[in-house]
Amino acid sequence: MAKDKPAPASGRFAYEGLERALHEKARLGLLTSLVANPEGLAFNDLKELCALTDGNLSRHLKVLQEAGLVEVEKGFEQNRPHTLCRMTAQGRRRFLDYIGVLEQVVRDAARGANSAIAKGHAKRGKPGWSTA
Amino acid sequence: MAKDKPAPASGRFAYEGLERALHEKARLGLLTSLVANPEGLAFNDLKELCALTDGNLSRHLKVLQEAGLVEVEKGFEQNRPHTLCRMTAQGRRRFLDYIGVLEQVVRDAARGANSAIAKGHAKRGKPGWSTA
């Protein structure tokens, strides 16, 4: 009966910490590149590392800038225009918090997959399924 | 000089395996709930576990169904309408592949953050930055 089932832990898998500005696939790659290079990366190197077009990279950098995660410096190197992208201190903190939540997702998924194997998928299709 | 810099590993941080259908925050929570429960979860329990509204849950389940990741069974329990959501075998495989990529992101980010600490952020603002 429904009332005999254990109540699911409310919001257990809501993962509120997965901030949208950081969670998008391309931006996740950009931030992972930048966290290793606190001194910054050139626009063209970032483009290459993350396999993005000029337009896509510009668009994603704008989102990251507006969210306060990244700063962009336009200047010259060898008399040629040059754009340097750097993670802000706040960006670094928020990114590492976000990565902590991602780690939790990986742990939850691995634990869930293993417990499903342990259960042997035996209850498949039967009523009275359990909640996580 | 630009040509003296080491070439960045092309696409090293592109993370192509982060399939959009699975990577969205709410859907990631839904799949993590379902992977632990191969016998399925009731619509209402999923709603509770992932802190979603009826409308949002329906919308995300539709995306997951259309992507072949989840199947939804409408039936009756105790004479009341009842919806059971289950991960498909294909969904399980794709989700575990996806989780493998997520694990790689976490590893890359941790390694990057640690190497930045080791470098002591010393080059901050100086030209001639390195690439990851």
Short mmCIF file of C-alpha atoms in Angstrom, two decimals:
data_model
loop_
_atom_site.label_atom_id
_atom_site.label_comp_id
_atom_site.label_asym_id
_atom_site.label_seq_id
_atom_site.Cartn_x
_atom_site.Cartn_y
_atom_site.Cartn_z
CA MET A 1 0.00 0.00 0.00
CA ALA A 2 1.17 3.48 -0.75
CA LYS A 3 1.17 4.49 2.89
CA ASP A 4 3.41 1.54 3.82
CA LYS A 5 6.16 2.63 1.44
CA PRO A 6 9.07 4.54 3.01
CA ALA A 7 8.77 8.23 2.20
CA PRO A 8 11.43 9.30 -0.33
CA ALA A 9 14.00 11.72 1.04
CA SER A 10 12.65 15.02 -0.21
CA GLY A 11 14.94 16.69 -2.74
CA ARG A 12 17.66 14.06 -2.18
CA PHE A 13 18.50 14.16 -5.91
CA ALA A 14 17.69 17.81 -6.64
CA TYR A 15 21.40 18.82 -6.82
CA GLU A 16 20.68 22.50 -6.29
CA GLY A 17 24.43 23.26 -6.38
CA LEU A 18 24.63 22.56 -10.12
CA GLU A 19 24.59 26.26 -11.06
CA ARG A 20 23.36 26.71 -14.61
CA ALA A 21 26.12 29.13 -15.61
CA LEU A 22 28.75 26.48 -14.81
CA HIS A 23 26.89 23.27 -15.69
CA GLU A 24 26.52 23.86 -19.44
CA LYS A 25 28.82 21.44 -21.32
CA ALA A 26 31.03 23.95 -23.17
CA ARG A 27 31.36 26.25 -20.14
CA LEU A 28 32.32 23.27 -17.98
CA GLY A 29 35.19 22.61 -20.38
CA LEU A 30 36.23 26.27 -20.37
CA LEU A 31 36.29 26.45 -16.59
CA THR A 32 38.21 23.17 -16.31
CA SER A 33 40.81 24.60 -18.71
CA LEU A 34 41.02 27.88 -16.81
CA VAL A 35 41.23 26.46 -13.29
CA ALA A 36 44.60 24.91 -14.17
CA ASN A 37 45.86 28.22 -15.59
CA PRO A 38 45.30 30.99 -13.03
CA GLU A 39 47.52 33.25 -15.12
CA GLY A 40 44.98 33.00 -17.93
CA LEU A 41 44.65 31.43 -21.35
CA ALA A 42 44.59 33.07 -24.76
CA PHE A 43 41.28 33.12 -26.63
CA ASN A 44 42.74 30.97 -29.41
CA ASP A 45 44.14 28.36 -27.02
CA LEU A 46 40.81 28.08 -25.21
CA LYS A 47 39.06 27.71 -28.55
CA GLU A 48 41.37 24.84 -29.44
CA LEU A 49 41.25 23.11 -26.04
CA CYS A 50 37.46 23.15 -25.95
CA ALA A 51 36.90 22.59 -29.70
CA LEU A 52 34.69 25.68 -30.02
CA THR A 53 34.11 28.13 -32.86
CA ASP A 54 34.94 31.83 -32.39
CA GLY A 55 31.24 32.65 -32.09
CA ASN A 56 30.48 29.95 -29.55
CA LEU A 57 33.49 30.78 -27.43
CA SER A 58 32.57 34.50 -27.40
CA ARG A 59 29.00 33.68 -26.42
CA HIS A 60 30.03 31.38 -23.57
CA LEU A 61 32.70 33.80 -22.31
CA LYS A 62 30.04 36.50 -22.15
CA VAL A 63 27.84 34.30 -19.94
CA LEU A 64 30.80 33.47 -17.70
CA GLN A 65 31.80 37.15 -17.47
CA GLU A 66 28.27 38.26 -16.63
CA ALA A 67 28.13 35.60 -13.92
CA GLY A 68 31.36 37.00 -12.43
CA LEU A 69 33.24 33.76 -13.06
CA VAL A 70 35.74 34.90 -15.68
CA GLU A 71 37.45 38.14 -16.69
CA VAL A 72 38.54 38.95 -20.21
CA GLU A 73 41.44 41.28 -20.98
CA LYS A 74 41.88 42.66 -24.47
CA GLY A 75 45.36 43.85 -25.30
CA PHE A 76 48.23 43.50 -27.72
CA GLU A 77 51.03 40.98 -27.97
CA GLN A 78 53.74 41.52 -30.61
CA ASN A 79 51.58 44.36 -31.99
CA ARG A 80 48.72 42.00 -32.65
CA PRO A 81 45.37 42.08 -30.84
CA HIS A 82 45.31 39.52 -28.09
CA THR A 83 42.58 38.37 -25.71
CA LEU A 84 43.41 36.83 -22.36
CA CYS A 85 40.76 34.94 -20.35
CA ARG A 86 41.17 34.38 -16.65
CA MET A 87 39.10 32.84 -13.88
CA THR A 88 38.19 35.29 -11.10
CA ALA A 89 38.83 34.41 -7.44
CA GLN A 90 35.07 34.13 -6.97
CA GLY A 91 34.87 31.97 -10.10
CA ARG A 92 37.46 29.60 -8.71
CA ARG A 93 35.56 29.22 -5.41
CA ARG A 94 32.21 28.67 -7.12
CA PHE A 95 33.72 26.25 -9.64
CA LEU A 96 35.31 24.14 -6.88
CA ASP A 97 31.98 24.10 -4.97
CA TYR A 98 30.27 23.02 -8.17
CA ILE A 99 32.84 20.25 -8.72
CA GLY A 100 32.10 19.04 -5.18
CA VAL A 101 28.43 18.58 -6.15
CA LEU A 102 29.45 16.83 -9.37
CA GLU A 103 31.55 14.45 -7.29
CA GLN A 104 28.46 13.72 -5.19
CA VAL A 105 26.46 12.94 -8.36
CA VAL A 106 29.16 10.49 -9.50
CA ARG A 107 29.18 8.85 -6.04
CA ASP A 108 25.36 8.61 -5.91
CA ALA A 109 25.20 7.16 -9.42
CA ALA A 110 27.92 4.59 -8.71
CA ARG A 111 26.30 3.58 -5.43
CA GLY A 112 22.89 3.37 -7.13
CA ALA A 113 24.18 1.27 -10.02
CA ASN A 114 25.94 -1.10 -7.62
CA SER A 115 22.91 -1.51 -5.39
CA ALA A 116 20.83 -2.27 -8.48
CA ILE A 117 23.30 -5.01 -9.41
CA ALA A 118 23.14 -6.35 -5.84
CA LYS A 119 19.34 -6.48 -6.06
CA GLY A 120 19.84 -8.46 -9.27
CA HIS A 121 17.12 -6.49 -11.06
CA ALA A 122 14.93 -9.21 -9.54
CA LYS A 123 11.95 -7.03 -8.76
CA ARG A 124 11.67 -5.73 -12.31
CA GLY A 125 8.02 -5.23 -13.16
CA LYS A 126 6.69 -6.26 -9.76
CA PRO A 127 4.60 -3.82 -7.73
CA GLY A 128 5.83 -2.46 -4.43
CA TRP A 129 9.14 -1.01 -5.68
CA SER A 130 11.36 0.64 -3.16
CA THR A 131 12.48 4.26 -3.13
CA ALA A 132 16.11 5.35 -2.99
CA MET B 1 56.08 34.36 -29.34
CA ALA B 2 52.86 32.67 -30.25
CA LYS B 3 54.61 30.03 -32.33
CA ASP B 4 56.93 29.15 -29.41
CA LYS B 5 54.05 28.28 -27.10
CA PRO B 6 53.20 24.59 -26.80
CA ALA B 7 50.15 23.80 -28.91
CA PRO B 8 47.14 23.09 -26.71
CA ALA B 9 45.83 19.53 -26.98
CA SER B 10 43.00 20.00 -29.44
CA GLY B 11 39.60 19.31 -27.91
CA ARG B 12 41.16 18.08 -24.65
CA PHE B 13 38.35 19.75 -22.69
CA ALA B 14 35.51 19.37 -25.19
CA TYR B 15 33.84 16.53 -23.20
CA GLU B 16 31.81 15.31 -26.16
CA GLY B 17 30.37 12.49 -24.03
CA LEU B 18 28.26 14.92 -21.99
CA GLU B 19 25.07 14.12 -23.92
CA ARG B 20 22.60 16.98 -23.61
CA ALA B 21 19.59 14.75 -22.82
CA LEU B 22 21.39 13.44 -19.73
CA HIS B 23 23.43 16.48 -18.68
CA GLU B 24 20.56 18.82 -17.80
CA LYS B 25 20.43 19.30 -14.00
CA ALA B 26 16.92 17.96 -13.32
CA ARG B 27 17.33 15.01 -15.70
CA LEU B 28 20.64 14.13 -14.08
CA GLY B 29 18.81 13.88 -10.74
CA LEU B 30 16.04 11.77 -12.30
CA LEU B 31 18.50 9.33 -13.86
CA THR B 32 20.51 9.06 -10.64
CA SER B 33 17.29 8.19 -8.80
CA LEU B 34 16.27 5.64 -11.43
CA VAL B 35 19.62 3.87 -11.81
CA ALA B 36 19.32 2.68 -8.20
CA ASN B 37 15.79 1.42 -8.79
CA PRO B 38 15.73 -0.81 -11.88
CA GLU B 39 12.24 -1.93 -10.92
CA GLY B 40 11.06 1.66 -11.40
CA LEU B 41 9.88 4.58 -9.31
CA ALA B 42 6.43 6.09 -9.00
CA PHE B 43 5.88 9.52 -10.56
CA ASN B 44 5.14 11.01 -7.15
CA ASP B 45 8.25 9.56 -5.53
CA LEU B 46 10.44 10.88 -8.36
CA LYS B 47 8.80 14.28 -8.00
CA GLU B 48 9.66 14.29 -4.32
CA LEU B 49 13.22 12.96 -4.67
CA CYS B 50 14.10 15.52 -7.34
CA ALA B 51 12.06 18.40 -5.89
CA LEU B 52 10.20 18.97 -9.17
CA THR B 53 6.69 20.17 -9.94
CA ASP B 54 4.24 17.91 -11.82
CA GLY B 55 4.73 19.98 -14.97
CA ASN B 56 8.51 19.98 -14.85
CA LEU B 57 8.71 16.27 -14.13
CA SER B 58 6.36 15.49 -17.05
CA ARG B 59 8.39 17.68 -19.37
CA HIS B 60 11.72 16.09 -18.41
CA LEU B 61 10.31 12.55 -18.55
CA LYS B 62 9.13 13.28 -22.08
CA VAL B 63 12.68 14.29 -23.11
CA LEU B 64 14.11 11.16 -21.48
CA GLN B 65 11.49 8.94 -23.14
CA GLU B 66 12.09 10.46 -26.56
CA ALA B 67 15.82 9.90 -26.11
CA GLY B 68 15.12 6.22 -25.35
CA LEU B 69 16.52 6.52 -21.83
CA VAL B 70 13.38 5.97 -19.77
CA GLU B 71 10.05 4.18 -20.21
CA VAL B 72 6.84 5.28 -18.56
CA GLU B 73 4.05 2.84 -17.68
CA LYS B 74 0.62 4.15 -16.83
CA GLY B 75 -1.57 1.79 -14.83
CA PHE B 76 -3.61 1.40 -11.69
CA GLU B 77 -2.67 0.57 -8.11
CA GLN B 78 -5.46 0.13 -5.55
CA ASN B 79 -7.89 1.37 -8.22
CA ARG B 80 -6.05 4.67 -8.47
CA PRO B 81 -4.12 5.83 -11.53
CA HIS B 82 -0.46 5.18 -11.12
CA THR B 83 2.58 6.07 -13.24
CA LEU B 84 5.75 4.01 -13.06
CA CYS B 85 9.02 5.34 -14.54
CA ARG B 86 11.84 2.98 -15.37
CA MET B 87 15.26 3.30 -16.94
CA THR B 88 15.67 1.30 -20.16
CA ALA B 89 18.65 -1.05 -20.61
CA GLN B 90 20.02 1.38 -23.20
CA GLY B 91 19.42 4.24 -20.78
CA ARG B 92 21.43 2.49 -18.11
CA ARG B 93 24.37 1.92 -20.47
CA ARG B 94 24.34 5.51 -21.73
CA PHE B 95 23.97 6.91 -18.24
CA LEU B 96 26.95 4.91 -16.95
CA ASP B 97 29.03 6.06 -19.96
CA TYR B 98 27.99 9.64 -19.19
CA ILE B 99 28.95 9.21 -15.52
CA GLY B 100 32.38 8.03 -16.69
CA VAL B 101 32.87 11.34 -18.53
CA LEU B 102 31.65 13.27 -15.49
CA GLU B 103 34.24 11.43 -13.41
CA GLN B 104 36.89 12.55 -15.91
CA VAL B 105 35.73 16.18 -15.53
CA VAL B 106 36.02 15.93 -11.73
CA ARG B 107 39.52 14.41 -12.08
CA ASP B 108 40.63 17.07 -14.60
CA ALA B 109 39.30 19.89 -12.42
CA ALA B 110 40.95 18.53 -9.28
CA ARG B 111 44.25 18.02 -11.07
CA GLY B 112 44.02 21.51 -12.59
CA ALA B 113 43.20 23.18 -9.27
CA ASN B 114 46.08 21.38 -7.57
CA SER B 115 48.59 22.27 -10.27
CA ALA B 116 47.47 25.91 -9.99
CA ILE B 117 48.17 25.78 -6.25
CA ALA B 118 51.58 24.21 -6.94
CA LYS B 119 52.37 27.04 -9.37
CA GLY B 120 51.42 29.41 -6.55
CA HIS B 121 49.44 31.63 -8.92
CA ALA B 122 52.87 33.23 -9.39
CA LYS B 123 52.52 34.04 -13.05
CA ARG B 124 49.21 35.89 -12.56
CA GLY B 125 49.05 38.76 -15.00
CA LYS B 126 52.42 38.08 -16.59
CA PRO B 127 52.62 37.40 -20.31
CA GLY B 128 53.74 34.01 -21.61
CA TRP B 129 51.12 31.90 -19.83
CA SER B 130 51.21 28.17 -20.28
CA THR B 131 48.49 25.99 -21.74
CA ALA B 132 46.98 23.03 -19.95
#
